Amino acid sequence: MPIDAQDRAAVTELVHLHGHLFDGGELDRLDALFTEDVVYDVSDLGGGELVGVAAVRDAALALGDRNPVAHHVTNVVLSELPDGSVRALSKGLGVYADGTCGSVTYDDRIIRGAHGWRISRRAVLARRVPLGGAASGGAASSGAVSGDAASGDGVSVD
């Protein structure tokens, strides 16, 4: 069954909820965002894969004041996957207390469960070079997304 406009709105709102919960320190509400067994992949940032809501919460607490003070999500693009789940690609901007900022791409797999839509897998991909590396004449660099990595179909995330 295709996702309808109401599902699209719910999934997009879910993606936006991330920044509000983390920025507000509402880490006890992460179950409103993620499945209990979420895989939160921050390998591209040097953190490996976090498995489960508790691991995500503990990692955020361990980062302490090195967390961004503001997470902004934009450019949300949704694709329905054959199994009825949704792939959401979005851009994230993190603003730090010292005024610096960073950019990432979130590659999410979102599933519908008993409590509505939840993120079951998130890959956080750092944006480090302009145009995915194309400006330097090289292949796409880290943070470039190709194919359908969130679906686990074997297509790579560079």
CSV table of C-alpha atoms in Angstrom, one decimal:
chain,number,residue,atom,x,y,z
A,1,MET,CA,0.0,0.0,0.0
A,2,PRO,CA,1.5,3.3,-1.0
A,3,ILE,CA,2.2,6.0,1.6
A,4,ASP,CA,-0.5,8.7,1.4
A,5,ALA,CA,-0.2,12.4,2.1
A,6,GLN,CA,-1.1,11.8,5.8
A,7,ASP,CA,1.8,9.3,6.1
A,8,ARG,CA,4.2,11.6,4.3
A,9,ALA,CA,3.3,14.4,6.8
A,10,ALA,CA,3.8,12.1,9.8
A,11,VAL,CA,7.1,10.8,8.5
A,12,THR,CA,8.4,14.3,7.8
A,13,GLU,CA,7.3,15.5,11.2
A,14,LEU,CA,9.1,12.5,12.8
A,15,VAL,CA,12.3,13.4,11.0
A,16,HIS,CA,11.9,17.0,12.3
A,17,LEU,CA,11.3,15.8,15.8
A,18,HIS,CA,14.9,14.7,16.2
A,19,GLY,CA,16.3,18.2,16.7
A,20,HIS,CA,13.6,19.2,19.1
A,21,LEU,CA,14.2,16.2,21.4
A,22,PHE,CA,18.0,16.4,21.4
A,23,ASP,CA,18.2,20.2,21.6
A,24,GLY,CA,15.7,20.1,24.5
A,25,GLY,CA,17.6,17.4,26.3
A,26,GLU,CA,14.5,15.2,26.2
A,27,LEU,CA,16.5,12.0,25.8
A,28,ASP,CA,13.9,10.1,27.8
A,29,ARG,CA,11.5,10.6,24.9
A,30,LEU,CA,13.7,9.0,22.2
A,31,ASP,CA,11.2,6.1,21.9
A,32,ALA,CA,8.9,8.6,20.2
A,33,LEU,CA,11.5,8.9,17.5
A,34,PHE,CA,13.2,5.5,17.2
A,35,THR,CA,12.3,1.9,17.4
A,36,GLU,CA,13.6,0.2,20.5
A,37,ASP,CA,16.3,-1.7,18.5
A,38,VAL,CA,17.3,1.3,16.3
A,39,VAL,CA,20.7,1.1,14.6
A,40,TYR,CA,22.2,4.6,14.7
A,41,ASP,CA,25.2,4.6,12.6
A,42,VAL,CA,27.7,7.3,13.3
A,43,SER,CA,30.7,5.4,11.8
A,44,ASP,CA,31.4,8.3,9.4
A,45,LEU,CA,31.9,10.5,12.5
A,46,GLY,CA,34.1,8.0,14.2
A,47,GLY,CA,31.5,6.6,16.6
A,48,GLY,CA,30.5,3.2,15.1
A,49,GLU,CA,27.0,1.8,15.2
A,50,LEU,CA,24.9,2.4,18.3
A,51,VAL,CA,22.2,-0.3,18.7
A,52,GLY,CA,19.1,0.5,20.8
A,53,VAL,CA,17.5,3.7,22.2
A,54,ALA,CA,19.6,3.4,25.4
A,55,ALA,CA,22.8,3.3,23.5
A,56,VAL,CA,21.8,6.5,21.5
A,57,ARG,CA,20.8,8.2,24.8
A,58,ASP,CA,24.1,7.2,26.5
A,59,ALA,CA,26.2,8.4,23.6
A,60,ALA,CA,24.5,11.8,23.6
A,61,LEU,CA,25.0,12.1,27.4
A,62,ALA,CA,28.7,11.0,27.0
A,63,LEU,CA,29.2,13.7,24.4
A,64,GLY,CA,28.0,16.2,26.9
A,65,ASP,CA,28.7,19.8,25.9
A,66,ARG,CA,30.3,18.7,22.7
A,67,ASN,CA,26.8,18.1,21.3
A,68,PRO,CA,25.4,20.8,19.0
A,69,VAL,CA,23.2,23.3,20.8
A,70,ALA,CA,20.9,23.3,17.7
A,71,HIS,CA,20.0,20.6,15.2
A,72,HIS,CA,18.3,21.8,12.1
A,73,VAL,CA,16.8,19.4,9.5
A,74,THR,CA,16.0,20.4,6.0
A,75,ASN,CA,15.6,19.1,2.5
A,76,VAL,CA,13.6,16.0,3.5
A,77,VAL,CA,13.0,13.6,0.6
A,78,LEU,CA,10.9,10.5,1.0
A,79,SER,CA,10.9,7.3,-1.0
A,80,GLU,CA,8.6,4.3,-0.3
A,81,LEU,CA,10.5,1.0,-0.2
A,82,PRO,CA,9.0,-2.3,-1.5
A,83,ASP,CA,8.4,-3.6,2.0
A,84,GLY,CA,6.3,-0.6,2.9
A,85,SER,CA,8.9,1.2,4.9
A,86,VAL,CA,10.1,4.6,3.9
A,87,ARG,CA,13.6,5.9,3.2
A,88,ALA,CA,14.0,9.5,4.3
A,89,LEU,CA,17.1,11.5,3.1
A,90,SER,CA,17.5,14.8,4.8
A,91,LYS,CA,20.2,17.4,5.5
A,92,GLY,CA,21.2,18.3,9.0
A,93,LEU,CA,23.0,21.4,10.2
A,94,GLY,CA,24.5,21.3,13.7
A,95,VAL,CA,25.3,24.6,15.4
A,96,TYR,CA,27.8,24.4,18.3
A,97,ALA,CA,28.1,26.6,21.3
A,98,ASP,CA,31.1,28.4,19.9
A,99,GLY,CA,29.2,29.4,16.8
A,100,THR,CA,30.8,26.8,14.4
A,101,CYS,CA,28.6,24.5,12.5
A,102,GLY,CA,28.7,21.3,10.6
A,103,SER,CA,26.6,19.6,7.9
A,104,VAL,CA,25.5,16.0,7.6
A,105,THR,CA,23.1,13.9,5.5
A,106,TYR,CA,20.7,11.7,7.5
A,107,ASP,CA,19.8,8.5,5.6
A,108,ASP,CA,16.9,7.0,7.5
A,109,ARG,CA,14.8,3.8,7.3
A,110,ILE,CA,11.4,4.4,8.8
A,111,ILE,CA,8.9,1.7,9.6
A,112,ARG,CA,5.3,1.8,10.8
A,113,GLY,CA,4.7,-0.1,14.0
A,114,ALA,CA,2.1,-0.3,16.8
A,115,HIS,CA,3.0,3.2,17.9
A,116,GLY,CA,3.1,4.8,14.4
A,117,TRP,CA,6.2,5.6,12.3
A,118,ARG,CA,9.6,5.3,13.9
A,119,ILE,CA,13.2,5.4,12.6
A,120,SER,CA,14.6,1.9,12.7
A,121,ARG,CA,18.0,2.8,11.1
A,122,ARG,CA,19.8,6.1,10.7
A,123,ALA,CA,23.2,6.6,9.0
A,124,VAL,CA,24.7,10.0,9.8
A,125,LEU,CA,27.1,11.0,6.9
A,126,ALA,CA,29.4,14.0,7.4
A,127,ARG,CA,29.6,16.5,4.6
A,128,ARG,CA,33.2,17.4,4.2
A,129,VAL,CA,33.8,18.6,0.7
A,130,PRO,CA,31.7,20.6,-1.8
A,131,LEU,CA,29.8,18.8,-4.6
A,132,GLY,CA,30.5,15.4,-3.1
A,133,GLY,CA,34.1,15.8,-4.3
A,134,ALA,CA,33.2,16.4,-7.9
A,135,ALA,CA,34.8,19.8,-7.9
A,136,SER,CA,38.2,18.2,-7.2
A,137,GLY,CA,37.8,15.9,-10.2
A,138,GLY,CA,37.6,12.9,-8.0
A,139,ALA,CA,34.8,10.4,-7.3
A,140,ALA,CA,32.2,11.3,-4.7
A,141,SER,CA,33.7,11.5,-1.3
A,142,SER,CA,32.5,10.6,2.2
A,143,GLY,CA,29.0,11.7,2.8
A,144,ALA,CA,27.8,11.1,-0.7
A,145,VAL,CA,24.7,8.9,-0.9
A,146,SER,CA,24.2,6.6,-3.7
A,147,GLY,CA,21.4,4.1,-4.3
A,148,ASP,CA,19.3,2.8,-1.5
A,149,ALA,CA,21.7,2.3,1.4
A,150,ALA,CA,19.1,2.5,4.1
A,151,SER,CA,17.2,-0.4,2.6
A,152,GLY,CA,20.2,-2.7,3.2
A,153,ASP,CA,20.1,-3.9,-0.4
A,154,GLY,CA,23.8,-3.8,-0.8
A,155,VAL,CA,24.1,-0.5,-2.6
A,156,SER,CA,26.9,1.5,-1.1
A,157,VAL,CA,27.0,4.7,0.8
A,158,ASP,CA,30.3,6.4,-0.2
